[in-house]
PDB file of C-alpha atoms in Angstrom:
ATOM      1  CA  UNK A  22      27.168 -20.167 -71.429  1.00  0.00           C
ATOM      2  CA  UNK A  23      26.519 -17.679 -74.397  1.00  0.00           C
ATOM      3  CA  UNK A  24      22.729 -17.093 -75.719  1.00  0.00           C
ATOM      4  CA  UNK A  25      22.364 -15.084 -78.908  1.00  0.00           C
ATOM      5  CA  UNK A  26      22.291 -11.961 -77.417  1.00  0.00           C
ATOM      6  CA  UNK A  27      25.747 -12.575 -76.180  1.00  0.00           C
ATOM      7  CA  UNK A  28      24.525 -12.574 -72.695  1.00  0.00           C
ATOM      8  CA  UNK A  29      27.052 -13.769 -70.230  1.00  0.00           C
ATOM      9  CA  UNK A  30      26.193 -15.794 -67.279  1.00  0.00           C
ATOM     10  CA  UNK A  31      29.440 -15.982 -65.017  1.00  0.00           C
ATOM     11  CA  UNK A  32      30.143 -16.315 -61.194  1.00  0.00           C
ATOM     12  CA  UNK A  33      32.750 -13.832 -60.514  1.00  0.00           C
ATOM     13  CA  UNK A  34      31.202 -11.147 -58.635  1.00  0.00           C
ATOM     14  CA  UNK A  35      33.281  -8.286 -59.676  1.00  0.00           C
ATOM     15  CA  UNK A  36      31.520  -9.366 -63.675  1.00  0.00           C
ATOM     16  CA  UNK A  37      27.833  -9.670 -62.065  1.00  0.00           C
ATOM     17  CA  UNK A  38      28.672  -6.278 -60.014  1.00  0.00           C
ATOM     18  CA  UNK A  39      29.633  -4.631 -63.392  1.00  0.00           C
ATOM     19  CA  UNK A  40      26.863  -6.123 -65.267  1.00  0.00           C
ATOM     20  CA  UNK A  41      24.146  -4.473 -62.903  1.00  0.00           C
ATOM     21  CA  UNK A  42      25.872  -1.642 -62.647  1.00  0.00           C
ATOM     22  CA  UNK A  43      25.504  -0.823 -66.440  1.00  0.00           C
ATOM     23  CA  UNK A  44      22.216  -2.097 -66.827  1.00  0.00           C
ATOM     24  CA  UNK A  45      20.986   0.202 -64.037  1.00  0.00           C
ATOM     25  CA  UNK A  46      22.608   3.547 -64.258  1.00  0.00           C
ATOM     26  CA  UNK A  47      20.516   4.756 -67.369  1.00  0.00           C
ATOM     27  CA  UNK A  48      19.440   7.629 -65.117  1.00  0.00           C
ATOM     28  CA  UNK A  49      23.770   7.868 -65.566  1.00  0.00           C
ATOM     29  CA  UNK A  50      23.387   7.674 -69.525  1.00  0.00           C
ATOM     30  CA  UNK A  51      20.959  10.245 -70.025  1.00  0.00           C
ATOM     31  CA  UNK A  52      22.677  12.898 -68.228  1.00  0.00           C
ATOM     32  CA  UNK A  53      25.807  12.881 -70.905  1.00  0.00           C
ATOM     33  CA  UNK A  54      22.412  14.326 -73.557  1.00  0.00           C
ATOM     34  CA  UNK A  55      22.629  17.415 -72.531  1.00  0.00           C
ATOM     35  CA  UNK A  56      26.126  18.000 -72.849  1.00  0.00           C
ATOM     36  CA  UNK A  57      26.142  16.808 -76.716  1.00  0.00           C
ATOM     37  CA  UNK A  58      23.961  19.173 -77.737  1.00  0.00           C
ATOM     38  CA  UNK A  59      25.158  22.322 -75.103  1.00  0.00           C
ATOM     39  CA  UNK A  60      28.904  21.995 -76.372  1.00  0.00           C
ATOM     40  CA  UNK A  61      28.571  22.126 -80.351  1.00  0.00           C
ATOM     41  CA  UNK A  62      25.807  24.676 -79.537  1.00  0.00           C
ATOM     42  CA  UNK A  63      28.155  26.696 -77.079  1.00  0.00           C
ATOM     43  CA  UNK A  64      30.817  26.391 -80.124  1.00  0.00           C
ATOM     44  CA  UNK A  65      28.653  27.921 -82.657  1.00  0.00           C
ATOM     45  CA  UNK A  66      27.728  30.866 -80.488  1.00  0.00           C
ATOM     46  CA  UNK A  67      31.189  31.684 -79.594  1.00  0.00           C
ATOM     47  CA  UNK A  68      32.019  31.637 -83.142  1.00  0.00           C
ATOM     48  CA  UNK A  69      29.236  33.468 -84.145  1.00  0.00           C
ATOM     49  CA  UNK A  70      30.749  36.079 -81.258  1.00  0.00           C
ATOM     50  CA  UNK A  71      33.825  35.816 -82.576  1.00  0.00           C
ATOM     51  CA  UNK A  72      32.572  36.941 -86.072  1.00  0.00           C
ATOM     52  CA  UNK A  73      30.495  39.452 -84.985  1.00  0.00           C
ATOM     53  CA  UNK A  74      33.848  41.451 -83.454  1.00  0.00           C
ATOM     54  CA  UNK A  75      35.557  40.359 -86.621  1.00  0.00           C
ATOM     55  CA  UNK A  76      33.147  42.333 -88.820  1.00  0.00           C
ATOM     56  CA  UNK A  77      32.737  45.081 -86.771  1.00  0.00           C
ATOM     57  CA  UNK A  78      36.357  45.716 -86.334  1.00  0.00           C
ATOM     58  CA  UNK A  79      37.345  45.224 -90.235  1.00  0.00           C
ATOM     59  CA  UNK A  80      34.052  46.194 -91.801  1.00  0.00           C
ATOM     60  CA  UNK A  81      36.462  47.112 -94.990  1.00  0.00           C
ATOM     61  CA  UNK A  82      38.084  44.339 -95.180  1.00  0.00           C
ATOM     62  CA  UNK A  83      35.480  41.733 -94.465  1.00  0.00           C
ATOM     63  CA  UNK A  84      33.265  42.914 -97.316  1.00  0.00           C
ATOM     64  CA  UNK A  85      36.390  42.693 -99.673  1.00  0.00           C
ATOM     65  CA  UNK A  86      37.088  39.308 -98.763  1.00  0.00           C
ATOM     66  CA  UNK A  87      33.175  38.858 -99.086  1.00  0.00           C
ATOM     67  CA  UNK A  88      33.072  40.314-103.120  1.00  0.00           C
ATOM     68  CA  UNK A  89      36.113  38.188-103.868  1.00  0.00           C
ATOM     69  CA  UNK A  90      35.293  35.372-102.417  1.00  0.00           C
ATOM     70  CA  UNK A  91      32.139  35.817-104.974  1.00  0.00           C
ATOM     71  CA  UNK A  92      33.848  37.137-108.020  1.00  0.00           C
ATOM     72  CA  UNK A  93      37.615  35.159-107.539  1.00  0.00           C
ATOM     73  CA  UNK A  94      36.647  31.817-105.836  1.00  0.00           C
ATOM     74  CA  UNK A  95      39.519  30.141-107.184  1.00  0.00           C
ATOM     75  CA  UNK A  96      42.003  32.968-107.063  1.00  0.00           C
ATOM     76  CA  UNK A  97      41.622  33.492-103.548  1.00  0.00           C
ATOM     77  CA  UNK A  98      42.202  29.300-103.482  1.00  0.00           C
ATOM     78  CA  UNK A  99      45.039  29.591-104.962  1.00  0.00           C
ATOM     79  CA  UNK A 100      46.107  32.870-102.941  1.00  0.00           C
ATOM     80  CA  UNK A 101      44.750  31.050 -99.938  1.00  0.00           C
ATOM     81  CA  UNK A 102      46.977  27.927-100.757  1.00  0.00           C
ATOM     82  CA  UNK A 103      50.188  30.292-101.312  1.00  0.00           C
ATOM     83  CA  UNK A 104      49.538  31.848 -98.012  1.00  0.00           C
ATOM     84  CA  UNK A 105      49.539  28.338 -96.392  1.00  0.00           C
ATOM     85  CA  UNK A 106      52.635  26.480 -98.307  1.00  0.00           C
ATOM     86  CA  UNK A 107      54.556  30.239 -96.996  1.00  0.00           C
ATOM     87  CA  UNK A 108      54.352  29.226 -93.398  1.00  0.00           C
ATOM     88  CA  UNK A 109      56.334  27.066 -93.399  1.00  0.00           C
ATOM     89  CA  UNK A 110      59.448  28.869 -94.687  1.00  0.00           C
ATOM     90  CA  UNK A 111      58.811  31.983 -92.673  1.00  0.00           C
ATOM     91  CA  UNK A 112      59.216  30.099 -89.816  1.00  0.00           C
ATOM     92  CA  UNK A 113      62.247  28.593 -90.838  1.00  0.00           C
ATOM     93  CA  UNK A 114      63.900  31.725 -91.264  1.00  0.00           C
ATOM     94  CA  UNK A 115      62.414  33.276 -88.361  1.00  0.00           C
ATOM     95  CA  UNK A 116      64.175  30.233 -86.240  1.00  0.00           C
ATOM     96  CA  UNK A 117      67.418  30.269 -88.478  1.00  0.00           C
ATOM     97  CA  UNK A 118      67.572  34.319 -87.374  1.00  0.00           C
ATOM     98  CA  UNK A 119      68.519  35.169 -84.014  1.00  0.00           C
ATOM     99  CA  UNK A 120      66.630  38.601 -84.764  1.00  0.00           C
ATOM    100  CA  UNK A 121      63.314  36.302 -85.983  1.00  0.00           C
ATOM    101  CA  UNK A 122      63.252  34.323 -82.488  1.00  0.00           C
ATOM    102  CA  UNK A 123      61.006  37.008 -81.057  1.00  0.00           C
ATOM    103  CA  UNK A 124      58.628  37.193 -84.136  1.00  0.00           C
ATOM    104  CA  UNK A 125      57.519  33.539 -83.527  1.00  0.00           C
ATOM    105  CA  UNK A 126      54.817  34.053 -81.506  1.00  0.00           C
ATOM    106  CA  UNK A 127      53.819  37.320 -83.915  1.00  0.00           C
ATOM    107  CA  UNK A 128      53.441  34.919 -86.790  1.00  0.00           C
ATOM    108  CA  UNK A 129      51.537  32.252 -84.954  1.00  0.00           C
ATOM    109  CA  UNK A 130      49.116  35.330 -83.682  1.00  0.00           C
ATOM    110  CA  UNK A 131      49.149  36.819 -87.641  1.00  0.00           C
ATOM    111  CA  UNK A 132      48.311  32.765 -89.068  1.00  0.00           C
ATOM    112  CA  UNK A 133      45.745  32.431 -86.091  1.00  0.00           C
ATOM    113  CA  UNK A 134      43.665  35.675 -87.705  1.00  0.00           C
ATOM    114  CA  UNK A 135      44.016  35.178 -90.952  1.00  0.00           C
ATOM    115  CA  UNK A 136      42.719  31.697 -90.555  1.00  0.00           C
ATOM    116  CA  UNK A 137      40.043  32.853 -88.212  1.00  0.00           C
ATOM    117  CA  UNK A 138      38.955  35.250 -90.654  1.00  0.00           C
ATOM    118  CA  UNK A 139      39.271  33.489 -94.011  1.00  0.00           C
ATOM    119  CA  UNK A 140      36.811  31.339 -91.753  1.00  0.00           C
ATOM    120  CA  UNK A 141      34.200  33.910 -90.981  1.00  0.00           C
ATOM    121  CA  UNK A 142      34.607  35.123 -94.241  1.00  0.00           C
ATOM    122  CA  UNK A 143      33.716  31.684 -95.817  1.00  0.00           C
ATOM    123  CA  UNK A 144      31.130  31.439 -93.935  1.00  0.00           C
ATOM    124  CA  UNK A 145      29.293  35.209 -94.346  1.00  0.00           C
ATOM    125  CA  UNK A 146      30.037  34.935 -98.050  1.00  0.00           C
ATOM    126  CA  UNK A 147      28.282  31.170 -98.281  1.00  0.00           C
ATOM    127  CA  UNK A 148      25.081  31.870 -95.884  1.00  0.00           C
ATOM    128  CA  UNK A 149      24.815  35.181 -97.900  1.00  0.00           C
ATOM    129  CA  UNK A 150      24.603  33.007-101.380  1.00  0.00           C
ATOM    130  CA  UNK A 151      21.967  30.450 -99.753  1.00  0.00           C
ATOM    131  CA  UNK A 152      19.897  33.799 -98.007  1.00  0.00           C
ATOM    132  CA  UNK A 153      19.937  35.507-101.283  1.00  0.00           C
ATOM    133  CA  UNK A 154      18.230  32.498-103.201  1.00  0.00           C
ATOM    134  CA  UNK A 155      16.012  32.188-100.112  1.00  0.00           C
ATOM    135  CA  UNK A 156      15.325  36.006-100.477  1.00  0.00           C
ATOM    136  CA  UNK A 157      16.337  37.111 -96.676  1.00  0.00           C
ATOM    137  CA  UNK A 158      18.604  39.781 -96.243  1.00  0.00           C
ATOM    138  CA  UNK A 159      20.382  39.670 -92.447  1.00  0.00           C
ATOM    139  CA  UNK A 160      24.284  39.932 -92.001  1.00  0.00           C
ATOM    140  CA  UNK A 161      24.346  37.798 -89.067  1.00  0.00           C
ATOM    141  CA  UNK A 162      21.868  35.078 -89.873  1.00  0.00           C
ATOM    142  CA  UNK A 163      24.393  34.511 -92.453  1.00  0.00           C
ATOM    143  CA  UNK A 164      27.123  34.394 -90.766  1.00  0.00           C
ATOM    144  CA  UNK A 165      25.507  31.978 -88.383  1.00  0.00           C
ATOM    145  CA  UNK A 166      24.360  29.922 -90.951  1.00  0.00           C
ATOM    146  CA  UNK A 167      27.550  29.631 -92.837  1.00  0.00           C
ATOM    147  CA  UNK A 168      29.166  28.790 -89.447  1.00  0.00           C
ATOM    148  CA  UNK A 169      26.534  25.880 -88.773  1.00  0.00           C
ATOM    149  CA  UNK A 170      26.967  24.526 -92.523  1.00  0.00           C
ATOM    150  CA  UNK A 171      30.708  24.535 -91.920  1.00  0.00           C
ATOM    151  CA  UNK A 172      30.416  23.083 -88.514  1.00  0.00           C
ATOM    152  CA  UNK A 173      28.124  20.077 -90.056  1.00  0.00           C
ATOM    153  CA  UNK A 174      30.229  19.383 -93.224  1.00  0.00           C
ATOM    154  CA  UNK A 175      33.437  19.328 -90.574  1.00  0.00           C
ATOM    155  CA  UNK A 176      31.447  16.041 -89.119  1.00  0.00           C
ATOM    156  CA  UNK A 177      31.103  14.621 -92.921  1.00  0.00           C
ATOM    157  CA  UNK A 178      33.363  11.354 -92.910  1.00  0.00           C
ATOM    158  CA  UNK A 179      36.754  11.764 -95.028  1.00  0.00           C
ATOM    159  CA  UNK A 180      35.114  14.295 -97.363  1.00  0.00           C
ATOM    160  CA  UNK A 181      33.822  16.986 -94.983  1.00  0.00           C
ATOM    161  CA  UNK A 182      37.372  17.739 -93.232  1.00  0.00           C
ATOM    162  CA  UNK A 183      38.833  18.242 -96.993  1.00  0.00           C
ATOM    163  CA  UNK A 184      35.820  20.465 -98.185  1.00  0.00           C
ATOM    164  CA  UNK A 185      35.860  22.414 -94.866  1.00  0.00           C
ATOM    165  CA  UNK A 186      39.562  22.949 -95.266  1.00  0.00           C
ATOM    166  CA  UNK A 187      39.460  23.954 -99.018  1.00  0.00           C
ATOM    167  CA  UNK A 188      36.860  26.568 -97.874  1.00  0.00           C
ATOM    168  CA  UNK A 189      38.910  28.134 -95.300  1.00  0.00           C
ATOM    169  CA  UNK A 190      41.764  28.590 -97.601  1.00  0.00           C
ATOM    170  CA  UNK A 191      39.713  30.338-100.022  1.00  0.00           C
ATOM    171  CA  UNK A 192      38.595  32.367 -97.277  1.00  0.00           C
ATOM    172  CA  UNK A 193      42.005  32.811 -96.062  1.00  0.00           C
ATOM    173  CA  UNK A 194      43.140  33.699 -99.865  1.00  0.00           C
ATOM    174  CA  UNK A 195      40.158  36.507-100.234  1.00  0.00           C
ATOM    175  CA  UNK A 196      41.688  38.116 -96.356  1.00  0.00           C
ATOM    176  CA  UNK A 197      45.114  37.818 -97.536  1.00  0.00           C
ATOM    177  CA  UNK A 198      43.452  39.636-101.236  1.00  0.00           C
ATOM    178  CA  UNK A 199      42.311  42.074 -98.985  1.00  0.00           C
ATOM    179  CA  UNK A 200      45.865  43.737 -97.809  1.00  0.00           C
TER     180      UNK A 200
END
């Protein structure tokens, strides 16, 4: 018989043994908390790790892709696009060549970086823009904003995956600026 909570009342033991077994393990269902909020926040951090080496080993070229990403937005979108609709090719012609076998792995290490730090990049340049109207001036509370912002909108249904991605190609345009 079904009531309106859709509560079933059968005699097969293996259904009643399943039944109690959900209804009594919430001891079971509170552990998975935890581990919701420790991943995305173990996530950010390595990112935010991640960027720190980033700017600290290409000081140069991080705060060039930072002023373009300002001054250029859309020219390092469209440079950021170019850079993407390339990879395909080069990897043709790096498995057409016998020579370009090798080189494979090079160019999935060089797309790897250059999306990495078109990433950090993004996300420096917009935490700077929401610090500066906020009046706070600190490098990596930027950066860790812009990575939590990014992180967020990723999680935004249908539109966030398109507006993340449109943001790391600009970012990726302004490294690929950078030379």
């Amino acid at each position: 018989k079904w009531d309106k909570d859709f509560d079933f009342d059968f005699d097969w033991p293996w259904i009643q043994k399943w039944k109690d077994s959900w209804t009594q393990s919430s001891f079971i269902k509170m552990l998975w908390i935890p581990f919701v909020i420790a991943i995305p926040l173990a996530i950010i951090i390595i990112l935010l790790g991640l960027a720190l080496v980033f700017f600290s080993l290409a000081p140069a070229m991080a705060e060039f892709a930072d002023e373009s990403l300002r001054r250029h937005p859309l020219s390092c979108l469209l440079y950021g696009a170019l850079g993407y609709l390339c990879i395909v090719p080069a990897a043709v012609l790096l498995c057409i060549s016998i020579i370009g076998i090798p080189f494979i792995p090079l160019l999935v290490l060089f797309l790897l970086l250059v999306v990495m730090a078109g990433f950090f990049a993004a996300s420096k340049t917009l935490g700077q823009i929401i610090l500066n109207k906020l009046g706070v001036k600190s490098h990596v509370f930027a950066i860790l904003l812009g990575i939590i912002i990014l992180f967020a909108l990723s999680f935004t249904p249908f539109l966030g995956g398109f507006i993340v991605t449109g943001i790391m190609m600009a970012g990726s345009g302004a490294v690929l600026r950078s030379k």
